[in-house]
Amino acid sequence: MQLRPLLVFMWKGIFFIIFSMKKIVNPFTAASPEEYNCFGCSPHNTSGLKLEFWEDGDTVLTKYNPHRNLMGFSNVLHGGIQATILDELGGWVVLLKCETAGVTSQLNVKYLKPLYISKGEIQAKAKLILFEDKIAVISAEIFDGEDGMCASAEIHYFCYPQAIARRKLGYPESVEAFYNPLRK
């Protein structure tokens, strides 16, 4: 997975590369561990993945250093964990790009090759393909530590109207809460 530079310049003989990626703020972390204990992204969940997210234009990304206790076969990240990462990433696409919350209604994962834990930090990226009639369709991919694509997914989410997402699911008052830690 290649990052796209936003700006490249040289100053005093040194090249500088500025990327367009923005770190996403998780506004749900302000809730107590009893209220917010997501397996995918809560920093409170001791068994969870504790994923963090970045945005690069229309793409949402995450990185993860897989633990050996999440193996299926020797040295291979369990397919269910790969699916969880792809699904969680898709959920964050809904939060950021559809500006509401949703639930997975369909997850179709294609495993292309083993994702070896020994290759280091994995990356996953996803983007919104279609948002129509309360359904978001998202394309997602997961890459090993050597940038080889190991799995891809098409994910469908049922998206709640914003008012319901705020009232029942804790969606913030504005999408800006994901970019500014002072806004909830």
Tab-separated table of N, CA and C in Angstrom, residues 41-147:
chain	number	residue	atom	x	y	z
A	41	CYS	N	-11.746	-1.340	18.442
A	41	CYS	CA	-11.088	-0.032	18.566
A	41	CYS	C	-11.042	0.571	19.969
A	42	SER	N	-11.616	-0.067	20.964
A	42	SER	CA	-11.577	0.536	22.293
A	42	SER	C	-10.216	0.325	22.954
A	43	PRO	N	-9.629	1.402	23.459
A	43	PRO	CA	-8.379	1.236	24.212
A	43	PRO	C	-8.610	0.594	25.582
A	44	HIS	N	-9.878	0.493	25.999
A	44	HIS	CA	-10.219	-0.084	27.297
A	44	HIS	C	-10.300	-1.610	27.263
A	45	ASN	N	-10.502	-2.203	26.100
A	45	ASN	CA	-10.726	-3.648	25.997
A	45	ASN	C	-9.382	-4.370	26.059
A	46	THR	N	-9.131	-5.051	27.172
A	46	THR	CA	-7.836	-5.702	27.380
A	46	THR	C	-7.588	-6.842	26.396
A	47	SER	N	-8.623	-7.428	25.838
A	47	SER	CA	-8.474	-8.507	24.851
A	47	SER	C	-8.580	-7.991	23.421
A	48	GLY	N	-8.880	-6.710	23.250
A	48	GLY	CA	-9.193	-6.164	21.937
A	48	GLY	C	-7.981	-5.799	21.099
A	49	LEU	N	-8.259	-5.354	19.890
A	49	LEU	CA	-7.224	-4.997	18.926
A	49	LEU	C	-6.702	-3.572	19.109
A	50	LYS	N	-7.501	-2.695	19.715
A	50	LYS	CA	-7.116	-1.299	19.991
A	50	LYS	C	-6.685	-0.558	18.714
A	51	LEU	N	-7.434	-0.747	17.649
A	51	LEU	CA	-7.090	-0.133	16.369
A	51	LEU	C	-7.228	1.382	16.419
A	52	GLU	N	-6.346	2.051	15.699
A	52	GLU	CA	-6.417	3.490	15.484
A	52	GLU	C	-6.548	3.705	13.982
A	53	PHE	N	-6.991	4.896	13.581
A	53	PHE	CA	-7.337	5.119	12.188
A	53	PHE	C	-6.770	6.427	11.664
A	54	TRP	N	-6.530	6.441	10.343
A	54	TRP	CA	-6.056	7.612	9.623
A	54	TRP	C	-6.911	7.772	8.383
A	55	GLU	N	-6.956	8.991	7.883
A	55	GLU	CA	-7.704	9.269	6.663
A	55	GLU	C	-6.735	9.862	5.637
A	56	ASP	N	-6.828	9.347	4.423
A	56	ASP	CA	-6.024	9.851	3.317
A	56	ASP	C	-6.967	10.062	2.138
A	57	GLY	N	-7.505	11.278	2.024
A	57	GLY	CA	-8.487	11.568	0.980
A	57	GLY	C	-9.755	10.766	1.206
A	58	ASP	N	-10.120	9.933	0.251
A	58	ASP	CA	-11.350	9.143	0.386
A	58	ASP	C	-11.108	7.781	1.035
A	59	THR	N	-9.884	7.524	1.481
A	59	THR	CA	-9.515	6.230	2.064
A	59	THR	C	-9.313	6.357	3.567
A	60	VAL	N	-9.781	5.365	4.310
A	60	VAL	CA	-9.533	5.259	5.750
A	60	VAL	C	-8.586	4.079	5.947
A	61	LEU	N	-7.575	4.266	6.793
A	61	LEU	CA	-6.536	3.256	6.986
A	61	LEU	C	-6.377	2.902	8.458
A	62	THR	N	-5.838	1.715	8.713
A	62	THR	CA	-5.437	1.319	10.051
A	62	THR	C	-4.167	0.495	9.939
A	63	LYS	N	-3.430	0.424	11.036
A	63	LYS	CA	-2.212	-0.370	11.128
A	63	LYS	C	-2.335	-1.239	12.375
A	64	TYR	N	-1.706	-2.400	12.335
A	64	TYR	CA	-1.813	-3.303	13.484
A	64	TYR	C	-0.606	-4.236	13.511
A	65	ASN	N	-0.027	-4.404	14.686
A	65	ASN	CA	1.027	-5.389	14.896
A	65	ASN	C	0.383	-6.641	15.470
A	66	PRO	N	0.226	-7.679	14.653
A	66	PRO	CA	-0.501	-8.868	15.110
A	66	PRO	C	0.248	-9.617	16.214
A	67	HIS	N	-0.525	-10.092	17.178
A	67	HIS	CA	0.024	-10.854	18.303
A	67	HIS	C	-0.002	-12.340	17.976
A	68	ARG	N	0.967	-13.063	18.475
A	68	ARG	CA	1.071	-14.500	18.205
A	68	ARG	C	-0.136	-15.272	18.753
A	69	ASN	N	-0.799	-14.741	19.772
A	69	ASN	CA	-1.963	-15.445	20.329
A	69	ASN	C	-3.187	-15.337	19.419
A	70	LEU	N	-3.066	-14.645	18.287
A	70	LEU	CA	-4.174	-14.519	17.333
A	70	LEU	C	-3.916	-15.335	16.056
A	71	MET	N	-3.026	-16.314	16.164
A	71	MET	CA	-2.718	-17.160	15.010
A	71	MET	C	-3.803	-18.203	14.797
A	72	GLY	N	-3.964	-18.590	13.546
A	72	GLY	CA	-4.710	-19.795	13.181
A	72	GLY	C	-3.654	-20.872	13.043
A	73	PHE	N	-3.159	-21.069	11.821
A	73	PHE	CA	-2.002	-21.935	11.620
A	73	PHE	C	-0.764	-21.212	12.107
A	74	SER	N	0.321	-21.946	12.264
A	74	SER	CA	1.571	-21.384	12.749
A	74	SER	C	1.981	-20.172	11.921
A	75	ASN	N	2.188	-19.047	12.582
A	75	ASN	CA	2.675	-17.805	12.000
A	75	ASN	C	1.657	-17.108	11.088
A	76	VAL	N	0.421	-17.580	11.012
A	76	VAL	CA	-0.590	-16.986	10.136
A	76	VAL	C	-1.679	-16.333	10.994
A	77	LEU	N	-1.952	-15.052	10.730
A	77	LEU	CA	-3.017	-14.362	11.453
A	77	LEU	C	-4.354	-15.020	11.130
A	78	HIS	N	-5.110	-15.356	12.156
A	78	HIS	CA	-6.396	-16.046	11.999
A	78	HIS	C	-7.308	-15.262	11.053
A	79	GLY	N	-7.979	-15.969	10.165
A	79	GLY	CA	-8.873	-15.335	9.200
A	79	GLY	C	-9.992	-14.545	9.853
A	80	GLY	N	-10.467	-15.008	11.005
A	80	GLY	CA	-11.514	-14.271	11.712
A	80	GLY	C	-11.025	-12.925	12.219
A	81	ILE	N	-9.773	-12.839	12.616
A	81	ILE	CA	-9.193	-11.562	13.047
A	81	ILE	C	-9.028	-10.645	11.838
A	82	GLN	N	-8.607	-11.207	10.702
A	82	GLN	CA	-8.508	-10.402	9.484
A	82	GLN	C	-9.882	-9.829	9.122
A	83	ALA	N	-10.913	-10.660	9.190
A	83	ALA	CA	-12.272	-10.208	8.892
A	83	ALA	C	-12.708	-9.125	9.880
A	84	THR	N	-12.341	-9.282	11.134
A	84	THR	CA	-12.687	-8.284	12.149
A	84	THR	C	-12.036	-6.942	11.829
A	85	ILE	N	-10.770	-6.962	11.436
A	85	ILE	CA	-10.071	-5.719	11.093
A	85	ILE	C	-10.752	-5.046	9.899
A	86	LEU	N	-11.072	-5.831	8.877
A	86	LEU	CA	-11.738	-5.278	7.693
A	86	LEU	C	-13.111	-4.708	8.048
A	87	ASP	N	-13.862	-5.427	8.873
A	87	ASP	CA	-15.192	-4.976	9.281
A	87	ASP	C	-15.112	-3.712	10.130
A	88	GLU	N	-14.196	-3.682	11.074
A	88	GLU	CA	-14.028	-2.500	11.926
A	88	GLU	C	-13.646	-1.281	11.083
A	89	LEU	N	-12.746	-1.479	10.164
A	89	LEU	CA	-12.331	-0.404	9.277
A	89	LEU	C	-13.521	0.104	8.457
A	90	GLY	N	-14.344	-0.814	7.960
A	90	GLY	CA	-15.550	-0.418	7.237
A	90	GLY	C	-16.489	0.408	8.099
A	91	GLY	N	-16.602	0.037	9.372
A	91	GLY	CA	-17.432	0.808	10.301
A	91	GLY	C	-16.943	2.237	10.457
A	92	TRP	N	-15.632	2.424	10.456
A	92	TRP	CA	-15.081	3.774	10.556
A	92	TRP	C	-15.277	4.561	9.268
A	93	VAL	N	-15.311	3.866	8.136
A	93	VAL	CA	-15.662	4.554	6.887
A	93	VAL	C	-17.079	5.114	6.998
A	94	VAL	N	-18.001	4.329	7.547
A	94	VAL	CA	-19.381	4.799	7.727
A	94	VAL	C	-19.405	6.023	8.648
A	95	LEU	N	-18.678	5.958	9.766
A	95	LEU	CA	-18.654	7.084	10.703
A	95	LEU	C	-18.157	8.364	10.041
A	96	LEU	N	-17.102	8.239	9.236
A	96	LEU	CA	-16.457	9.424	8.659
A	96	LEU	C	-17.069	9.886	7.346
A	97	LYS	N	-17.374	8.964	6.457
A	97	LYS	CA	-17.792	9.334	5.103
A	97	LYS	C	-19.309	9.433	4.948
A	98	CYS	N	-20.053	8.646	5.728
A	98	CYS	CA	-21.519	8.724	5.687
A	98	CYS	C	-22.040	9.633	6.801
A	99	GLU	N	-21.165	9.994	7.725
A	99	GLU	CA	-21.469	10.881	8.849
A	99	GLU	C	-22.636	10.373	9.685
A	100	THR	N	-22.582	9.073	9.978
A	100	THR	CA	-23.560	8.433	10.850
A	100	THR	C	-22.957	7.124	11.341
A	101	ALA	N	-23.730	6.351	12.068
A	101	ALA	CA	-23.290	5.032	12.518
A	101	ALA	C	-24.111	3.972	11.802
A	102	GLY	N	-23.559	2.794	11.721
A	102	GLY	CA	-24.254	1.707	11.044
A	102	GLY	C	-23.875	0.366	11.624
A	103	VAL	N	-24.521	-0.657	11.124
A	103	VAL	CA	-24.219	-2.034	11.533
A	103	VAL	C	-23.984	-2.860	10.274
A	104	THR	N	-23.110	-3.839	10.395
A	104	THR	CA	-22.781	-4.701	9.268
A	104	THR	C	-23.994	-5.534	8.897
A	105	SER	N	-24.336	-5.510	7.623
A	105	SER	CA	-25.416	-6.384	7.155
A	105	SER	C	-24.873	-7.491	6.252
A	106	GLN	N	-23.674	-7.283	5.703
A	106	GLN	CA	-23.070	-8.304	4.860
A	106	GLN	C	-21.561	-8.082	4.825
A	107	LEU	N	-20.815	-9.165	4.965
A	107	LEU	CA	-19.356	-9.106	4.925
A	107	LEU	C	-18.871	-10.274	4.081
A	108	ASN	N	-18.280	-9.958	2.942
A	108	ASN	CA	-17.781	-10.991	2.043
A	108	ASN	C	-16.274	-10.820	1.916
A	109	VAL	N	-15.515	-11.726	2.551
A	109	VAL	CA	-14.059	-11.645	2.556
A	109	VAL	C	-13.487	-12.669	1.584
A	110	LYS	N	-12.521	-12.223	0.801
A	110	LYS	CA	-11.755	-13.117	-0.075
A	110	LYS	C	-10.337	-13.180	0.478
A	111	TYR	N	-9.926	-14.362	0.920
A	111	TYR	CA	-8.576	-14.555	1.429
A	111	TYR	C	-7.680	-14.914	0.250
A	112	LEU	N	-6.701	-14.080	-0.032
A	112	LEU	CA	-5.876	-14.224	-1.228
A	112	LEU	C	-4.592	-15.006	-0.974
A	113	LYS	N	-4.029	-14.822	0.221
A	113	LYS	CA	-2.826	-15.559	0.606
A	113	LYS	C	-2.673	-15.435	2.122
A	114	PRO	N	-1.873	-16.327	2.728
A	114	PRO	CA	-1.702	-16.243	4.188
A	114	PRO	C	-1.105	-14.902	4.605
A	115	LEU	N	-1.572	-14.402	5.739
A	115	LEU	CA	-1.029	-13.172	6.306
A	115	LEU	C	-0.081	-13.595	7.423
A	116	TYR	N	1.219	-13.606	7.112
A	116	TYR	CA	2.219	-14.082	8.066
A	116	TYR	C	2.523	-13.014	9.107
A	117	ILE	N	2.399	-13.389	10.357
A	117	ILE	CA	2.657	-12.491	11.477
A	117	ILE	C	4.116	-12.041	11.483
A	118	SER	N	5.028	-12.925	11.096
A	118	SER	CA	6.458	-12.625	11.133
A	118	SER	C	6.859	-11.500	10.174
A	119	LYS	N	5.986	-11.119	9.249
A	119	LYS	CA	6.310	-10.037	8.310
A	119	LYS	C	6.092	-8.659	8.922
A	120	GLY	N	5.617	-8.600	10.173
A	120	GLY	CA	5.516	-7.326	10.867
A	120	GLY	C	4.160	-6.651	10.752
A	121	GLU	N	4.187	-5.339	10.965
A	121	GLU	CA	2.972	-4.532	11.026
A	121	GLU	C	2.148	-4.666	9.742
A	122	ILE	N	0.859	-4.927	9.938
A	122	ILE	CA	-0.054	-5.023	8.796
A	122	ILE	C	-0.769	-3.689	8.634
A	123	GLN	N	-1.278	-3.462	7.432
A	123	GLN	CA	-2.066	-2.275	7.159
A	123	GLN	C	-3.339	-2.686	6.441
A	124	ALA	N	-4.373	-1.936	6.661
A	124	ALA	CA	-5.634	-2.175	5.962
A	124	ALA	C	-6.176	-0.826	5.523
A	125	LYS	N	-6.881	-0.828	4.386
A	125	LYS	CA	-7.472	0.411	3.891
A	125	LYS	C	-8.857	0.102	3.363
A	126	ALA	N	-9.715	1.109	3.412
A	126	ALA	CA	-11.096	0.935	2.946
A	126	ALA	C	-11.612	2.258	2.410
A	127	LYS	N	-12.592	2.152	1.497
A	127	LYS	CA	-13.230	3.358	0.979
A	127	LYS	C	-14.683	3.069	0.653
A	128	LEU	N	-15.472	4.117	0.701
A	128	LEU	CA	-16.888	4.056	0.381
A	128	LEU	C	-17.050	3.940	-1.128
A	129	ILE	N	-17.794	2.938	-1.559
A	129	ILE	CA	-18.060	2.733	-2.979
A	129	ILE	C	-19.424	3.315	-3.350
A	130	LEU	N	-20.421	3.120	-2.468
A	130	LEU	CA	-21.788	3.549	-2.745
A	130	LEU	C	-22.509	3.789	-1.432
A	131	PHE	N	-23.308	4.847	-1.357
A	131	PHE	CA	-24.163	5.107	-0.194
A	131	PHE	C	-25.520	5.496	-0.727
A	132	GLU	N	-26.488	4.593	-0.585
A	132	GLU	CA	-27.813	4.796	-1.176
A	132	GLU	C	-28.860	4.058	-0.347
A	133	ASP	N	-29.983	4.695	-0.100
A	133	ASP	CA	-31.109	4.078	0.620
A	133	ASP	C	-30.681	3.443	1.943
A	134	LYS	N	-29.909	4.187	2.735
A	134	LYS	CA	-29.441	3.760	4.056
A	134	LYS	C	-28.451	2.600	4.018
A	135	ILE	N	-27.960	2.229	2.844
A	135	ILE	CA	-26.982	1.141	2.714
A	135	ILE	C	-25.674	1.725	2.187
A	136	ALA	N	-24.592	1.436	2.909
A	136	ALA	CA	-23.252	1.817	2.466
A	136	ALA	C	-22.538	0.562	1.989
A	137	VAL	N	-21.891	0.661	0.840
A	137	VAL	CA	-21.082	-0.430	0.309
A	137	VAL	C	-19.636	0.031	0.360
A	138	ILE	N	-18.803	-0.783	0.998
A	138	ILE	CA	-17.410	-0.415	1.245
A	138	ILE	C	-16.493	-1.491	0.693
A	139	SER	N	-15.403	-1.065	0.093
A	139	SER	CA	-14.348	-1.963	-0.373
A	139	SER	C	-13.185	-1.841	0.602
A	140	ALA	N	-12.630	-2.989	1.040
A	140	ALA	CA	-11.536	-2.971	2.009
A	140	ALA	C	-10.485	-4.002	1.625
A	141	GLU	N	-9.246	-3.717	2.005
A	141	GLU	CA	-8.128	-4.611	1.714
A	141	GLU	C	-7.189	-4.635	2.908
A	142	ILE	N	-6.518	-5.770	3.092
A	142	ILE	CA	-5.548	-5.904	4.177
A	142	ILE	C	-4.224	-6.375	3.583
A	143	PHE	N	-3.118	-5.779	4.066
A	143	PHE	CA	-1.786	-6.004	3.518
A	143	PHE	C	-0.844	-6.499	4.611
A	144	ASP	N	0.073	-7.394	4.232
A	144	ASP	CA	1.057	-7.865	5.201
A	144	ASP	C	2.165	-6.829	5.357
A	145	GLY	N	3.146	-7.123	6.208
A	145	GLY	CA	4.238	-6.193	6.497
A	145	GLY	C	5.157	-5.925	5.323
A	146	GLU	N	5.018	-6.705	4.243
A	146	GLU	CA	5.808	-6.470	3.031
A	146	GLU	C	4.951	-5.869	1.918
A	147	ASP	N	3.801	-5.352	2.275
A	147	ASP	CA	2.879	-4.655	1.372
A	147	ASP	C	2.182	-5.580	0.379
